[in-house]
XYZ file of N, CA and C in Angstrom:
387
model
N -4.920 -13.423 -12.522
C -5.647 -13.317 -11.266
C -6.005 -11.853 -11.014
N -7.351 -11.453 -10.959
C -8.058 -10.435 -10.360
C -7.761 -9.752 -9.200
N -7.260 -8.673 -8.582
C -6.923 -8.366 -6.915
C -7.898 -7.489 -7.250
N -8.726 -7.671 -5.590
C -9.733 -6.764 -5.052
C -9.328 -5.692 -4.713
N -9.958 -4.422 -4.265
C -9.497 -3.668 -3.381
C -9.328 -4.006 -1.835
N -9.838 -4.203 -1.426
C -10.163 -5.634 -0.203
C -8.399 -6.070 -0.151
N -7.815 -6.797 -0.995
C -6.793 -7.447 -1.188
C -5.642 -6.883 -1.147
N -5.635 -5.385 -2.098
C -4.597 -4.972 -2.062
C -4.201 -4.354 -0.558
N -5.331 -3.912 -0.074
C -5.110 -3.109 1.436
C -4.270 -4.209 2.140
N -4.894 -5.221 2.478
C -4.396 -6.557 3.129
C -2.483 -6.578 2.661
N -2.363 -6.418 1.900
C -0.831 -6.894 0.913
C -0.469 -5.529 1.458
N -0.867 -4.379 0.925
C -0.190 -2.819 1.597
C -0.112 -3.302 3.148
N -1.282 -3.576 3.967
C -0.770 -3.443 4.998
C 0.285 -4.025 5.969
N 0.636 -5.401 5.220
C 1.426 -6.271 5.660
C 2.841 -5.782 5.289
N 2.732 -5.031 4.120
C 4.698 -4.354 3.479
C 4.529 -3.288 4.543
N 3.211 -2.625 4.816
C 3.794 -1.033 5.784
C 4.278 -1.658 7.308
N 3.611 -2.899 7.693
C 4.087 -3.497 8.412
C 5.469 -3.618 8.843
N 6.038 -4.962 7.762
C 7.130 -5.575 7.545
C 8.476 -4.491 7.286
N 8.077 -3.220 7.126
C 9.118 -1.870 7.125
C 9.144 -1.245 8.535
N 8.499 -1.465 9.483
C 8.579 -1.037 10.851
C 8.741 -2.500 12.047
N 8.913 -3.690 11.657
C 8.703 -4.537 12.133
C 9.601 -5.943 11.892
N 10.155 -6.439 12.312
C 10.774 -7.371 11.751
C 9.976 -9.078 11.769
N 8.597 -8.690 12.636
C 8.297 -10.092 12.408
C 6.739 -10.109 12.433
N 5.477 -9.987 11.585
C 4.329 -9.630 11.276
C 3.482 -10.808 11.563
N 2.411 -11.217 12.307
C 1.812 -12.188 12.441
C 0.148 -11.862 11.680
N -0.881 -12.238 11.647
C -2.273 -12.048 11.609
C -2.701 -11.617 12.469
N -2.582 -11.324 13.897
C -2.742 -10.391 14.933
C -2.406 -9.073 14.308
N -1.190 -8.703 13.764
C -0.726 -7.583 13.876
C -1.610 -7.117 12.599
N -1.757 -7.714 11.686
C -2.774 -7.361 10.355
C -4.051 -6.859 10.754
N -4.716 -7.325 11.402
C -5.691 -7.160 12.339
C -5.905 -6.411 13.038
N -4.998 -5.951 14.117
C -4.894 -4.616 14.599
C -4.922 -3.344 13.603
N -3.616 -3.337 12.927
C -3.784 -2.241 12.247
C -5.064 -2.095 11.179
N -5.796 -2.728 10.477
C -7.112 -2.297 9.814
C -7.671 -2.808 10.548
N -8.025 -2.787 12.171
C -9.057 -3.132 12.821
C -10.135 -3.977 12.191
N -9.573 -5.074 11.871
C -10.386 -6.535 11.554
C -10.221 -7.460 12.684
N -11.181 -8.415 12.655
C -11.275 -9.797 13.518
C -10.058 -9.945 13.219
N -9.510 -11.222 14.032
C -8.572 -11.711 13.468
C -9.216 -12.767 12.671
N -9.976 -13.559 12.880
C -10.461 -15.026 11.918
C -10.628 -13.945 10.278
N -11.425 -13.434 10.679
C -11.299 -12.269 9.152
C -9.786 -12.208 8.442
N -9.288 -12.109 9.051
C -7.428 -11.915 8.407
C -6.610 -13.106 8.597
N -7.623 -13.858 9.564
C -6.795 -15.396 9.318
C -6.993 -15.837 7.938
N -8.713 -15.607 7.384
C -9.574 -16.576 6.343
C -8.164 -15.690 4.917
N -8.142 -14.293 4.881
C -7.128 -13.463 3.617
C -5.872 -14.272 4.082
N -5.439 -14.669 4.943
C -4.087 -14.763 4.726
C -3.901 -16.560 3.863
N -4.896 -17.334 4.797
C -4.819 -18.702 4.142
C -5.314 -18.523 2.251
N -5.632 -17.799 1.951
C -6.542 -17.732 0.462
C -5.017 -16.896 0.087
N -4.728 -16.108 0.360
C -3.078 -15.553 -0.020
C -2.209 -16.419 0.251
N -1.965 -17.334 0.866
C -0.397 -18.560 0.950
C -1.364 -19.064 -0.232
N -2.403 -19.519 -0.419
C -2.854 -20.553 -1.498
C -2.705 -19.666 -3.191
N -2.986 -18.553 -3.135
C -2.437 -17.954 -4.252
C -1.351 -17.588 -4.477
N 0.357 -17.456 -3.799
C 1.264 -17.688 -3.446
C 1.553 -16.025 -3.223
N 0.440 -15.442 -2.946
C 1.073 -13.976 -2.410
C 2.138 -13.858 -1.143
N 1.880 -14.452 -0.153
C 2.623 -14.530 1.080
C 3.281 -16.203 1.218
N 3.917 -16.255 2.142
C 4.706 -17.316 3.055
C 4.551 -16.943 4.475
N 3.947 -18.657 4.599
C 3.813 -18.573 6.229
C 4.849 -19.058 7.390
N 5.648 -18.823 7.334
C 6.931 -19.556 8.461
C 5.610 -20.745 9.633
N 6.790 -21.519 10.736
C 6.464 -22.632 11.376
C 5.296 -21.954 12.355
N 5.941 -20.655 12.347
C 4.943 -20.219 13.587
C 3.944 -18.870 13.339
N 3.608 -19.490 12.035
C 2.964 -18.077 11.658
C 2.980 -16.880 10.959
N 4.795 -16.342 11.064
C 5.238 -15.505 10.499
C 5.124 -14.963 9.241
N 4.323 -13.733 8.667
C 4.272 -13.413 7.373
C 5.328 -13.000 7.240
N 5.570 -13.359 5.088
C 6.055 -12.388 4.115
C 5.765 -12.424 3.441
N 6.086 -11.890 2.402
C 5.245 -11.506 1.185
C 6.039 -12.161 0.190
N 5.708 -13.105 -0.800
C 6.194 -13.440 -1.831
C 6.825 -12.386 -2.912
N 7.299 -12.566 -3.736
C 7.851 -11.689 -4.801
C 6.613 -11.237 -5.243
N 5.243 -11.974 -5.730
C 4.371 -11.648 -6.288
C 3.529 -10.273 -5.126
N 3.260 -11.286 -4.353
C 2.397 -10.251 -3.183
C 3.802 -9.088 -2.909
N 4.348 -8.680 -3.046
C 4.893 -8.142 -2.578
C 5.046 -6.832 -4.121
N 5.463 -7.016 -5.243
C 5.348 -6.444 -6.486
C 3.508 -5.638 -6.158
N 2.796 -6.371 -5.926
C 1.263 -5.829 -5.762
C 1.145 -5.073 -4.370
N 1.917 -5.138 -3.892
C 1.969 -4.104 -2.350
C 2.775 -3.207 -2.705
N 3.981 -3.246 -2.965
C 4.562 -1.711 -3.386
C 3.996 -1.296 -4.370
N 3.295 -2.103 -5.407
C 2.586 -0.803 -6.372
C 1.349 0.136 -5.831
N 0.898 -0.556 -4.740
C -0.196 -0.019 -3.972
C 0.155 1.064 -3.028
N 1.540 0.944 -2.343
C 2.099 1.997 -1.664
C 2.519 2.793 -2.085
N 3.125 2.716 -3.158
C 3.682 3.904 -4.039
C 2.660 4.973 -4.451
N 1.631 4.073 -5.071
C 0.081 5.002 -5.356
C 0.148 5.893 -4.276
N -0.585 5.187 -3.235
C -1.069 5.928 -1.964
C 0.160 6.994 -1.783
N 1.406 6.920 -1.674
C 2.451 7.935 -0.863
C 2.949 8.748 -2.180
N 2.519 9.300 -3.753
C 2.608 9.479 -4.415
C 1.119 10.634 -4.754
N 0.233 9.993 -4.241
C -0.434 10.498 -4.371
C -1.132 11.416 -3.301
N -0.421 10.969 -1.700
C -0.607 11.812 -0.965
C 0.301 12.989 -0.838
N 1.583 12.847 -1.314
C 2.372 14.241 -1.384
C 1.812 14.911 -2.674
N 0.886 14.948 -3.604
C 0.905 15.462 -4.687
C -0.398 16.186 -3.911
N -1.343 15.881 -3.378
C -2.510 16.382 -2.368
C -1.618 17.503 -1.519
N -0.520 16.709 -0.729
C -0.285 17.807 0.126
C 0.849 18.954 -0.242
N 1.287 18.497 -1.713
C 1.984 19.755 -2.109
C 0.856 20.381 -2.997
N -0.096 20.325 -3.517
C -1.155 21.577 -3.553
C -1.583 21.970 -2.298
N -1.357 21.762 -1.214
C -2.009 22.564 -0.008
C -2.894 21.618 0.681
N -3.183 20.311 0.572
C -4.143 19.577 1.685
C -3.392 19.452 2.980
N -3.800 19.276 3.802
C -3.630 18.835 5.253
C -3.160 17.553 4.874
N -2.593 16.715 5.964
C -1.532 15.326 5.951
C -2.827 14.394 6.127
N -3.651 14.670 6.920
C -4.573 13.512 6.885
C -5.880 13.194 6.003
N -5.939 14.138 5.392
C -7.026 14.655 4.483
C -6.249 13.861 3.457
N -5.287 14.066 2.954
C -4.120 13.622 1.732
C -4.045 12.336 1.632
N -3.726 11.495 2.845
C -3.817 10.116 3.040
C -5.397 9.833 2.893
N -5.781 10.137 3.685
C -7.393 9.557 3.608
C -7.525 9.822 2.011
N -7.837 10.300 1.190
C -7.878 9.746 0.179
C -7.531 9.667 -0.922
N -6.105 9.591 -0.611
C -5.018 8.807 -1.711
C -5.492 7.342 -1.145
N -6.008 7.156 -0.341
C -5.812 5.685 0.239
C -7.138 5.327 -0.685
N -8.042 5.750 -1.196
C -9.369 6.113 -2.147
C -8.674 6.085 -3.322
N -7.983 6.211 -3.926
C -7.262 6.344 -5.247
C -6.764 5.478 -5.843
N -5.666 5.362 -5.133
C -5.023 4.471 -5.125
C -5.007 3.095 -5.746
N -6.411 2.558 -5.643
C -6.598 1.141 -6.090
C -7.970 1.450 -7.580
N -8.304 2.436 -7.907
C -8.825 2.926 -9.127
C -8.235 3.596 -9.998
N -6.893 4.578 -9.776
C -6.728 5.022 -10.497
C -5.823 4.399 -11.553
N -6.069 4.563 -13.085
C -4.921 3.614 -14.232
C -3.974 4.035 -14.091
N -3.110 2.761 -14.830
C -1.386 2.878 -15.005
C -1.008 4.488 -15.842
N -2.159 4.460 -16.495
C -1.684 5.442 -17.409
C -1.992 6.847 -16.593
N -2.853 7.087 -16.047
C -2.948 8.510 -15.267
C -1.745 8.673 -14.205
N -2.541 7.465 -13.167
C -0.884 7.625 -12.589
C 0.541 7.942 -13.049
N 1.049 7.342 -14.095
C 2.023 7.478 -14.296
C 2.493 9.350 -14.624
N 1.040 10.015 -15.308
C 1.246 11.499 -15.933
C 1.076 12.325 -14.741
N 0.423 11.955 -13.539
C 0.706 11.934 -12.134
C 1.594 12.407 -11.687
N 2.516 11.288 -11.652
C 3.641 11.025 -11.300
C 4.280 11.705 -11.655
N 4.580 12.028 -13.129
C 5.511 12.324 -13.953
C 5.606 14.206 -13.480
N 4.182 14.499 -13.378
C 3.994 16.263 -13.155
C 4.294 16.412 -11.662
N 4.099 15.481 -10.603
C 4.440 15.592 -9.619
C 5.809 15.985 -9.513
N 7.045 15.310 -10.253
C 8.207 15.722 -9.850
C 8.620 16.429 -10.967
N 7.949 16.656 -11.848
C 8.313 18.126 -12.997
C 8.208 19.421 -11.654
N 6.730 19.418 -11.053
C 6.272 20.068 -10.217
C 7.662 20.250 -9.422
N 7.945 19.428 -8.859
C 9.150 19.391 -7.294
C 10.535 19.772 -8.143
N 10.785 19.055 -9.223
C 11.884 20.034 -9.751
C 11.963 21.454 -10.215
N 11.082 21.799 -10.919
C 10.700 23.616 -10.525
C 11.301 23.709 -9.531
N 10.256 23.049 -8.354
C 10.593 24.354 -6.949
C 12.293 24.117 -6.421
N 12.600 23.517 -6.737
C 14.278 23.214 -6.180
C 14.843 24.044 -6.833
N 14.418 24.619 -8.077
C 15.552 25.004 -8.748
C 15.368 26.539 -8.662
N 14.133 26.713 -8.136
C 13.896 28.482 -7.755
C 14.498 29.050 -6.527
N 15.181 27.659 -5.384
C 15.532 28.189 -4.427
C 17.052 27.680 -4.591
């Protein structure tokens, strides 16, 4: 199965959710990426049918093992790639804004050499002070 970019935001936004929140509805999806709600009603029914999420009696999202594996890889991007922005010197919102751009283009394989120089990078500086 193919995930959109479209999709993954939806799945990120429901884990950044579900970490400040103990109980996430399609309202609350909605609010935070300022969508309709019928808009985030139509992703969430097409996600229980691909078994990304679970819908409790009254609505309640979570994220399946699957949707949920595809949301932290999406958050990790984004918060990986915004401290690597803002430890060269970007501003915090500049950094997010577009790691949140990245995030869902960039490969396993860059990311990962990314990653890897990011905390080569951060171990240096620990060890100079």
């Amino acid at each position: 199965m193919q995930i959109t970019e479209a999709q993954e935001m939806y799945l990120e936004t429901i884990l950044i959710l579900l970490m400040s929140k103990k109980r996430v509805i399609s309202i609350d999806v909605a609010r935070y990426m300022n969508y309709s709600k019928p808009t985030v009603s139509v992703m969430m029914k097409q996600f229980k049918n691909e078994g990304l999420i679970d819908m409790d009696f009254d609505n309640g999202i979570t994220l399946t093992e699957k949707g949920f594996l595809i949301a932290q890889k999406v958050y990790e991007r984004h918060e990986m790639i915004a401290a690597f922005f803002i430890a060269l010197g970007s501003d915090k919102k500049t950094a997010y804004e577009d790691a949140c751009k990245l995030e869902h283009d960039i490969s396993d394989s860059n990311f990962n050499l990314l990653k890897k120089h990011y905390k080569d990078m951060k171990n240096k500086k620990e060890t100079l002070y």
